[in-house]
Structures are given as structure tokens and as C-alpha cells.
Amino acid sequence: MSGLQTRREWLLSDSPVSRGQARWGQSYRIWLALTANRLAMVGLWIVIILALLAIFAPLIAPYDPLEGIGGLRGARLEPPSWSHPFGTDDLSRDILSRVLHGSRLTLLVVLLVAVIATPIGLAIGTAAGYFGGWVDVVLMRITDIFMAFPRLILALAFASALGPGIENAIIAIAITAWPPYARLARAETLTIRETDYINAARLQGASSLRILWGHVTPLCLSSAIVRVTLDMAGIILIAAGLGFLGLGAQPPQPEWGAMIAGGRRFIIDQWWVATMPGLAIFIVALGFNLLGDGLRDVLDPKARK
Amino acid sequence: MTSLLTVDDLRITFPTRQGPSEVVRGVSFSLGRERLGIVGESGSGKSQTGRAILGLTPPPGVATAQKLDFDGIDLRGASPAKWRELRGIRMSMIMQDPKFSLNPVMTIGRQLIEAALRTSSRTEARDSAMAMLEAVQIRDPARVFKAYPHELSGGMGQRAMIAMMLITQPDLLIADEPTSALDVTVQIEVLRILDRLVTDRGMGLIFISHDLRLVSSFCDRVLVMYAGRVVEEVKASDLAQAKHPYTQGLYKCLPKIEGGLRPLATLQRDAEWAR
Amino acid sequence: MGLIDLERLEVTFGAAGNLVHAVRGVSLSVAMGESYGIVGESGSGKSTVLRAICGLAPVTAGTIAMSGKPLASPRNAAFYRDVQMVFQDPYASLHPRHTVDRVLSEPLAIHGFDNGESRIERALDEVGLGRGFRFRYPHQLSGGQRQRVAIARALILEPKVLLLDEPTSALDASIQAEVLNLLDRIRAERGLTYILVSHDLAVVAHMCERLMVMQHGLAVEELTRAGLQSRQASQTYTRDLLTASEGYRR
């Protein structure tokens, strides 16, 4: 491999010489396929911008999100203008700054729920699908019980039991978010279970744990990633719903759902108070949906080829 | 023998991320009311050739040719209406696995009648369907008439497929690996039925297969394809005297029950063949 | 007493009312170093016999013994070091997300073999694949190359017996010749015992000294290669198979 080989050639090489090169090459190919899809790139950019805004919110936001400007007699309910692009709310707080800081909360909720719920769902689903028998029955009935309740209601119940606050909202949403991943993982595992490569692994004496972790789970991962990305929109909406109902982030935290709740009273004459955070939720949910669709086109082995 | 089908410089190109890829590169042949075999391994382009003749090149693939003539009709750029007149009525295709080519939710009888209705009236269609089932030597035609594809064995399903494709008395039949998915004892039966029907009706047959021996015993002429090109065109009876090294290699590398070379002769692929 | 002995083996799938008798009382004996073939059409139960030997199909009656001792159920690590299998479909027998390196290093890791690096390289050399193939994924390999990887995987644990389930049915004729030659050479070099299953009588006649014909789960007849070649088949079914294998006559 001469030094003249460009990085792209190294990545797309037909005969990789190391595990690293093989893995990077594979990821690069997936990346190339994703970038070919324009809508998916739109979604990706929205998500990247969300992440950047969330990280740099304290630097970008023009005003303090929690302190009103000049007290209650200051700039209350001012319409969008050059000094306040999103207007101000009833406590004289700049809505743009609140939306920017709220993006941190949104990102936090979405990431933590994904990180908590997905492994639980995958573990339960793959175990149920692989072992079958009573393990399958027990695990799937538990899953069914969780799925029988509408998600918002169940999250509400947990949040009420745990108490208000964004941390408890995250736990509540995570508890209700794992069942679809378990179902998904189980369905994939059932198809994979009888394939020859799993039989070959059994014939080498691989333990069930090794097969589940090393062979089954990597194959469920693509569908799980796609599903999580598409679910993120729903998670944001549930967090917003909880916030709207007063069970998520507590005032004065600038959580988008809580902001909509607060702006409800003014929707007719001062539409911007509720609409701006609503627009933010809409755009971010749309971004995750587009990205999820693009990922599915790229990662779904049946769609590829 | 007047030509039923004339193909000149057929090229089929598929776009890929690395640029356009030509899977068929200048195939030319003509077919009268005779049997032509097209033999090749996977990737030789033989199936795509068959599909291009019926205008069934899957998009985004594009098929072009200097000449693609069926009985005086120019098939290049034929309109959908023209294809409707030709496909299934004057030109038919049998595919490999009846499990995938028969409609699973319709009975065999209904599918046969649907095919027959293209050239006959409703009253005649039912009779033609039953007659066709008997012509393919199905012993209990009434039962098969009411059966669904999944209830039939491989051999019966393939015979039903043949019945369906020949019910309109086409002039040209393209058979793409018609017996590859069948057990060897069933293969011979199905081939015998096909043999008789093709002879009785004076059809032109293109038999596409990977099995050189089978094709040479079934057909009059054989085209051998490699990497999208025809590397040899030979009379079936002269196959043992084939000139191209690929054909010779293909012929000799098969194990025989009577024994032969050990180790088996393998093909030494020459890059020249792919140019 | 051979290396592998099957005594009235029966394999039945399904639940009551919907039973499928895949293998109905098959007995055979394979000696050490022998190449034994099982020939049959679809539904004959030939592949199921191999799977039963591996423990992948439920044995409902009869015994399977190796070197005179009945096999432990479920099979243990010692069995897997002695007996390995090459599957039919090269497109389905390799994990789509594992590189060739991972495919070959996993059995070594499971059984705690040392010198992994040199073993993997030797395995690839033995099946005729160069170093450049080591980190490829299955979708970057052709059918013949995948089957070679599957053979390398089967051999890396240095088994005594290789079960071959239609190893070349899904391959082109020219590739089939290469893989059959490879299997022949490996058997000679390592002194392995083969049980080869195929629907192709010519392949079995080429590769095996003795063979059994199966139909509908039953053993129809057992022949030697010489017997087959001189058409000394006593059963009608075997004769039908022979005639059909000769090809079509107009």
C-alpha cells in the first residue's frame, strides 16, 4: 500500500489489510450511500444544527433564559422584532434564548432515552426470540403489558409516581419506550435463528450468550438504529406532553413543551409565545424522521443490493 | 428457414456507482423455428438477453441493439400497446421456479383461463385450459384446475406454468432455466413434455441454462456466453469439437459417473475472453 | 464398527397431527478415512441425516455412535473438535457482518487454540485464498470464495470428520470443479473422513468410494462406486436415478 493511495482509495479498497481498515471501509460505504439521499441529508443537518445549538446555547443566546428583562413591567409579551427575534413571553423573557436553551433539554431527553431503552429492548427481544419456549412467553407477555397502555398515559403514571422533574420524566419515557425494540429484536431474531451461519456458530460450540451478543445483536442493530431515530420525534413529543402537563421540566426551565403550556393563554393575541417552541419541536421531529427514513434505506439489508 | 427472431449487437447496460456496467456486450444471433440453447455461468448475461427480447429489462437497465426483430416487427422502442399484443400471445417465457412465477392467491385454473382469454372467448377458454392441462400430462386435470400453486409439487407447478405459457399458441418460447429447480427424475419428464409441445406446434425455442450437457442434448444449436459476449456458436451435435477454450473447459470440467480425470479439469480463465 | 455408525436413525419434526418423518430408520457405517456419499432427491432426508449427526435435528429413535461410543446430547466441545460441517448455500453460511478474519478466529477463540494468527493464515492458504481476502466481508466475495472460507472455517479446528451438505450445488460448474478438487486434496493431505450429501449422482460418484441412495426418508440401497459405474443397481429407484442422471435423450 503505497503512500500515494488516497484516503478514499484506502477506505474503498477491495482487499483491506486490517480489521480497522475493513470496518472503516464499511462505514464509509454506508456514509456514501446516505449522502446520496438528499432528504436524509436535510434531516442530518437539522440534527447536527440542533446538537451545535444545544452545545453552544450559552454563547449564542442573546439574553438570559431564566431572568426577565426589566421585571414584570419590562418587555412583556413583545412581538417578534429585531431585538427579540422570537418575541418575549409573559415574564419578559426572550423566547429565542429560551428556545435555544431548551434545545439542550430536548437533546438530553432524546439521547438518554435512546441510551437506556434500546439496550433493554434488544436484550429482552433477542433472548425471547432465540430461546423460545417459556422464556419467550414470559418476556413477551411482560412486553405486551407495557405495550397495552398508551405511551403518554403510562409515562404520565410513572412520572406522577416518581414526582415532577426532568430526570424522572426521562426515566418514565425510557420505561415506556423499550417494548417496540423488544418486538423488533424478537422478530429479527426469529428469522436469523435458523440460518446456516447461526448453525455454524452452534457447531463450533459457541455458547448462547456468545451467539446472542456476537451474531444476533449486530444484525438487529440496524433496524434498532432506524427505529430509534424515527422514535426520537415521538420521544420529543412525549417529553413535550409531559412538560405541557407540568410533569416534566419544572418552571423556570425552558423546556419546549412547558413553554407551549405557558403560552397557551396568549395564543390568540400573542401567538408567538406558544408557536415558536411549537415550531422548534416540529422542525426537530421532522429532522429525526427524515434522517431515520434515510438510515432505513441505507441500512436495511433487503433494501440494499 | 426464415428468421423468426433477429438480434444484432444487443447491449444491456446498468448504471452503478462506479459508472455504467455493460452486462451484455454485443450479442447477435438469429432464430428460426428451431431450438437455440444459450449457455453460460452466472454473470454471463444469458438471462438478461432472454429478458431483453421480451422487453423485460429491469429498470434502471437499458437495452439497445442495432436490430431486434420479431417476425418483421421492430421490438426496439415498441410501445406498451405493441408489447401487450406480443407478450403472452406470440412470445412467452417460462421461468425457473414455479413457486415464484405463479400467482400464489389464484387457482391454477383461473390463471390458465386468464391467459387463454387473451386469444379466445370465455366459453372456449375453459375448454382450452383443461385441454392444455392434459397436454402437459397432468393425470388429474380437474384437481389441478382447482388447486393453488403451493399445493402442487415442483414438477407439477412447472408443467402448469408451461401450460399457461403455451395456451395462446405463441410462436416463440423463451425458457429460462426451466428445470433447474426440479429433481433430476422430474426434469426428464418435464423436458419430454416441452420437447413434444415445441415439436408439435413448430415453435421457436430459446433454452437458457447453465447446464451445457442438457442444452446440447435438447437443442439444435448452442450459443456459449461469457462475460456478456457470445464466445462460441456451434451445432449441438458438434459440441465435442468446440473450438473456444471456454466451451471446451466447461464441457470437460463436469464430473461423470463413469469416472474420468482426477483431479477434475478446471477452467483456466483467460482475460482475453472477457474483452 | 466404523468411525461413525448410525443405527436405525429416525428423525421426526412437528407436533402431533402434523408430523413430518424426515428420516425413517436409516443405518450406515462410515470407516475412518473413507469418503461416504448419500444421494437423494429433495425430501429424501439426506441433509437431515447430517444435521442429526451434528445435533441440529431432533433424533426420535435410533442411535448415532462415534468410534463405538454414543454421542452426547447435546453435543460437547470434544465433538465439535472432531466433527465439522460445510453447508450448502455459501450465501447463507457466513455471517453478513463478520469479516473472514472474524469467521476464522471465532472457533479458535471458543476452543482456546493458540497461535491464532498463523493458524488463520495457514487456513486461508490451504483453501487457495490469499492474504488479501482476510478482512473482506462476505458480500465482497464470490460464491466460490465464500465456500472456500466455509471450508477453511470447518478445517481450522482440525476435525477428523467433515460433513458436506451439497457443498457445490449452488456453484457454477467451473467453480464446482475447483472446489471438488480442493476437497479431494485436503482429504488426501489430512486423512479426513467425509460424509458427502448431494442430489448429483455424478458428484457423489466422483468423490465417494461408497454411497447410499435415499428416498422419502428411507435407505433404498447402498452401493460402491464400482457397483454404480457398472450399473449394478438392484433397486428400481436407483436405476431411475442413474438413467435420469445421464441426461436427456431426444
Short mmCIF file of N, CA, C and O in Angstrom, two decimals, chain B residues 200-241:
data_model
loop_
_atom_site.label_atom_id
_atom_site.label_comp_id
_atom_site.label_asym_id
_atom_site.label_seq_id
_atom_site.Cartn_x
_atom_site.Cartn_y
_atom_site.Cartn_z
N ASP B 200 -44.57 -30.34 -31.83
CA ASP B 200 -45.92 -30.39 -32.40
C ASP B 200 -46.37 -29.03 -32.92
O ASP B 200 -47.08 -28.94 -33.92
N ARG B 201 -46.00 -27.98 -32.19
CA ARG B 201 -46.52 -26.67 -32.57
C ARG B 201 -45.57 -25.88 -33.45
O ARG B 201 -45.87 -24.75 -33.83
N GLY B 202 -44.40 -26.44 -33.71
CA GLY B 202 -43.49 -25.73 -34.59
C GLY B 202 -43.06 -24.38 -34.05
O GLY B 202 -43.00 -23.39 -34.77
N MET B 203 -42.74 -24.36 -32.75
CA MET B 203 -42.36 -23.08 -32.15
C MET B 203 -40.86 -22.88 -32.24
O MET B 203 -40.10 -23.82 -32.38
N GLY B 204 -40.47 -21.64 -32.10
CA GLY B 204 -39.05 -21.33 -31.91
C GLY B 204 -38.79 -21.38 -30.42
O GLY B 204 -39.60 -20.91 -29.63
N LEU B 205 -37.68 -21.97 -30.01
CA LEU B 205 -37.40 -22.08 -28.58
C LEU B 205 -36.02 -21.55 -28.28
O LEU B 205 -35.05 -21.88 -28.96
N ILE B 206 -35.93 -20.72 -27.27
CA ILE B 206 -34.63 -20.31 -26.74
C ILE B 206 -34.52 -20.92 -25.35
O ILE B 206 -35.31 -20.60 -24.48
N PHE B 207 -33.56 -21.79 -25.16
CA PHE B 207 -33.41 -22.52 -23.90
C PHE B 207 -32.16 -21.98 -23.21
O PHE B 207 -31.05 -22.20 -23.66
N ILE B 208 -32.40 -21.25 -22.12
CA ILE B 208 -31.29 -20.64 -21.39
C ILE B 208 -30.95 -21.52 -20.21
O ILE B 208 -31.83 -21.89 -19.43
N SER B 209 -29.69 -21.86 -20.06
CA SER B 209 -29.33 -22.74 -18.95
C SER B 209 -27.85 -22.63 -18.64
O SER B 209 -27.06 -22.14 -19.44
N HIS B 210 -27.46 -23.11 -17.47
CA HIS B 210 -26.05 -23.18 -17.14
C HIS B 210 -25.51 -24.57 -17.47
O HIS B 210 -24.32 -24.83 -17.41
N ASP B 211 -26.43 -25.50 -17.81
CA ASP B 211 -26.08 -26.90 -17.99
C ASP B 211 -25.77 -27.19 -19.46
O ASP B 211 -26.69 -27.36 -20.27
N LEU B 212 -24.49 -27.24 -19.77
CA LEU B 212 -24.10 -27.41 -21.18
C LEU B 212 -24.56 -28.75 -21.73
O LEU B 212 -25.04 -28.85 -22.85
N ARG B 213 -24.40 -29.79 -20.92
CA ARG B 213 -24.80 -31.13 -21.41
C ARG B 213 -26.27 -31.18 -21.74
O ARG B 213 -26.68 -31.70 -22.78
N LEU B 214 -27.08 -30.65 -20.82
CA LEU B 214 -28.52 -30.70 -21.02
C LEU B 214 -28.92 -29.94 -22.27
O LEU B 214 -29.68 -30.43 -23.12
N VAL B 215 -28.36 -28.75 -22.43
CA VAL B 215 -28.71 -27.92 -23.56
C VAL B 215 -28.27 -28.60 -24.86
O VAL B 215 -28.99 -28.58 -25.87
N SER B 216 -27.12 -29.22 -24.84
CA SER B 216 -26.65 -29.83 -26.08
C SER B 216 -27.50 -31.03 -26.47
O SER B 216 -27.62 -31.34 -27.64
N SER B 217 -28.12 -31.68 -25.48
CA SER B 217 -28.95 -32.82 -25.86
C SER B 217 -30.36 -32.38 -26.23
O SER B 217 -31.09 -33.11 -26.87
N PHE B 218 -30.76 -31.19 -25.82
CA PHE B 218 -32.14 -30.75 -26.05
C PHE B 218 -32.27 -29.86 -27.28
O PHE B 218 -33.31 -29.81 -27.93
N CYS B 219 -31.21 -29.11 -27.60
CA CYS B 219 -31.33 -28.08 -28.63
C CYS B 219 -30.62 -28.46 -29.93
O CYS B 219 -29.83 -29.39 -29.96
N ASP B 220 -30.92 -27.65 -30.96
CA ASP B 220 -30.26 -27.87 -32.24
C ASP B 220 -28.94 -27.12 -32.33
O ASP B 220 -27.95 -27.62 -32.84
N ARG B 221 -28.96 -25.88 -31.81
CA ARG B 221 -27.76 -25.05 -31.85
C ARG B 221 -27.50 -24.52 -30.45
O ARG B 221 -28.42 -24.35 -29.65
N VAL B 222 -26.25 -24.22 -30.19
CA VAL B 222 -25.89 -23.72 -28.85
C VAL B 222 -25.06 -22.46 -28.96
O VAL B 222 -24.11 -22.41 -29.76
N LEU B 223 -25.43 -21.45 -28.18
CA LEU B 223 -24.59 -20.25 -28.06
C LEU B 223 -23.96 -20.30 -26.68
O LEU B 223 -24.65 -20.51 -25.70
N VAL B 224 -22.65 -20.11 -26.61
CA VAL B 224 -22.00 -20.09 -25.31
C VAL B 224 -21.64 -18.66 -24.98
O VAL B 224 -20.99 -17.97 -25.77
N MET B 225 -22.10 -18.20 -23.83
CA MET B 225 -21.84 -16.81 -23.44
C MET B 225 -20.86 -16.74 -22.29
O MET B 225 -20.91 -17.57 -21.37
N TYR B 226 -20.01 -15.73 -22.33
CA TYR B 226 -19.07 -15.49 -21.24
C TYR B 226 -18.90 -13.99 -21.10
O TYR B 226 -18.60 -13.32 -22.08
N ALA B 227 -19.08 -13.48 -19.90
CA ALA B 227 -18.89 -12.06 -19.62
C ALA B 227 -19.62 -11.18 -20.64
O ALA B 227 -19.07 -10.23 -21.16
N GLY B 228 -20.86 -11.52 -20.94
CA GLY B 228 -21.67 -10.66 -21.78
C GLY B 228 -21.50 -10.84 -23.27
O GLY B 228 -22.15 -10.17 -24.06
N ARG B 229 -20.62 -11.72 -23.68
CA ARG B 229 -20.41 -11.93 -25.13
C ARG B 229 -20.67 -13.38 -25.50
O ARG B 229 -20.54 -14.27 -24.69
N VAL B 230 -20.97 -13.56 -26.79
CA VAL B 230 -21.09 -14.92 -27.29
C VAL B 230 -19.69 -15.36 -27.71
O VAL B 230 -19.10 -14.78 -28.62
N VAL B 231 -19.15 -16.36 -27.05
CA VAL B 231 -17.79 -16.79 -27.40
C VAL B 231 -17.80 -17.94 -28.40
O VAL B 231 -16.79 -18.23 -29.01
N GLU B 232 -18.94 -18.59 -28.53
CA GLU B 232 -18.99 -19.69 -29.50
C GLU B 232 -20.42 -19.95 -29.91
O GLU B 232 -21.34 -19.88 -29.10
N GLU B 233 -20.59 -20.25 -31.19
CA GLU B 233 -21.89 -20.67 -31.69
C GLU B 233 -21.66 -21.97 -32.43
O GLU B 233 -20.86 -22.03 -33.35
N VAL B 234 -22.33 -23.02 -32.00
CA VAL B 234 -21.98 -24.33 -32.55
C VAL B 234 -23.23 -25.19 -32.64
O VAL B 234 -24.19 -25.00 -31.89
N LYS B 235 -23.25 -26.13 -33.55
CA LYS B 235 -24.36 -27.08 -33.62
C LYS B 235 -24.25 -28.05 -32.44
O LYS B 235 -23.15 -28.47 -32.11
N ALA B 236 -25.37 -28.38 -31.89
CA ALA B 236 -25.35 -29.21 -30.69
C ALA B 236 -24.62 -30.52 -30.91
O ALA B 236 -23.91 -31.02 -30.04
N SER B 237 -24.77 -31.07 -32.10
CA SER B 237 -24.13 -32.36 -32.36
C SER B 237 -22.62 -32.22 -32.45
O SER B 237 -21.88 -33.20 -32.29
N ASP B 238 -22.12 -31.00 -32.72
CA ASP B 238 -20.67 -30.80 -32.87
C ASP B 238 -20.02 -30.30 -31.60
O ASP B 238 -18.90 -29.82 -31.64
N LEU B 239 -20.71 -30.38 -30.48
CA LEU B 239 -20.21 -29.75 -29.26
C LEU B 239 -18.85 -30.30 -28.83
O LEU B 239 -18.00 -29.57 -28.35
N ALA B 240 -18.64 -31.58 -29.02
CA ALA B 240 -17.37 -32.15 -28.58
C ALA B 240 -16.20 -31.56 -29.36
O ALA B 240 -15.06 -31.60 -28.92
N GLN B 241 -16.49 -31.03 -30.56
CA GLN B 241 -15.42 -30.41 -31.35
C GLN B 241 -15.42 -28.90 -31.19
O GLN B 241 -14.93 -28.19 -32.08
#
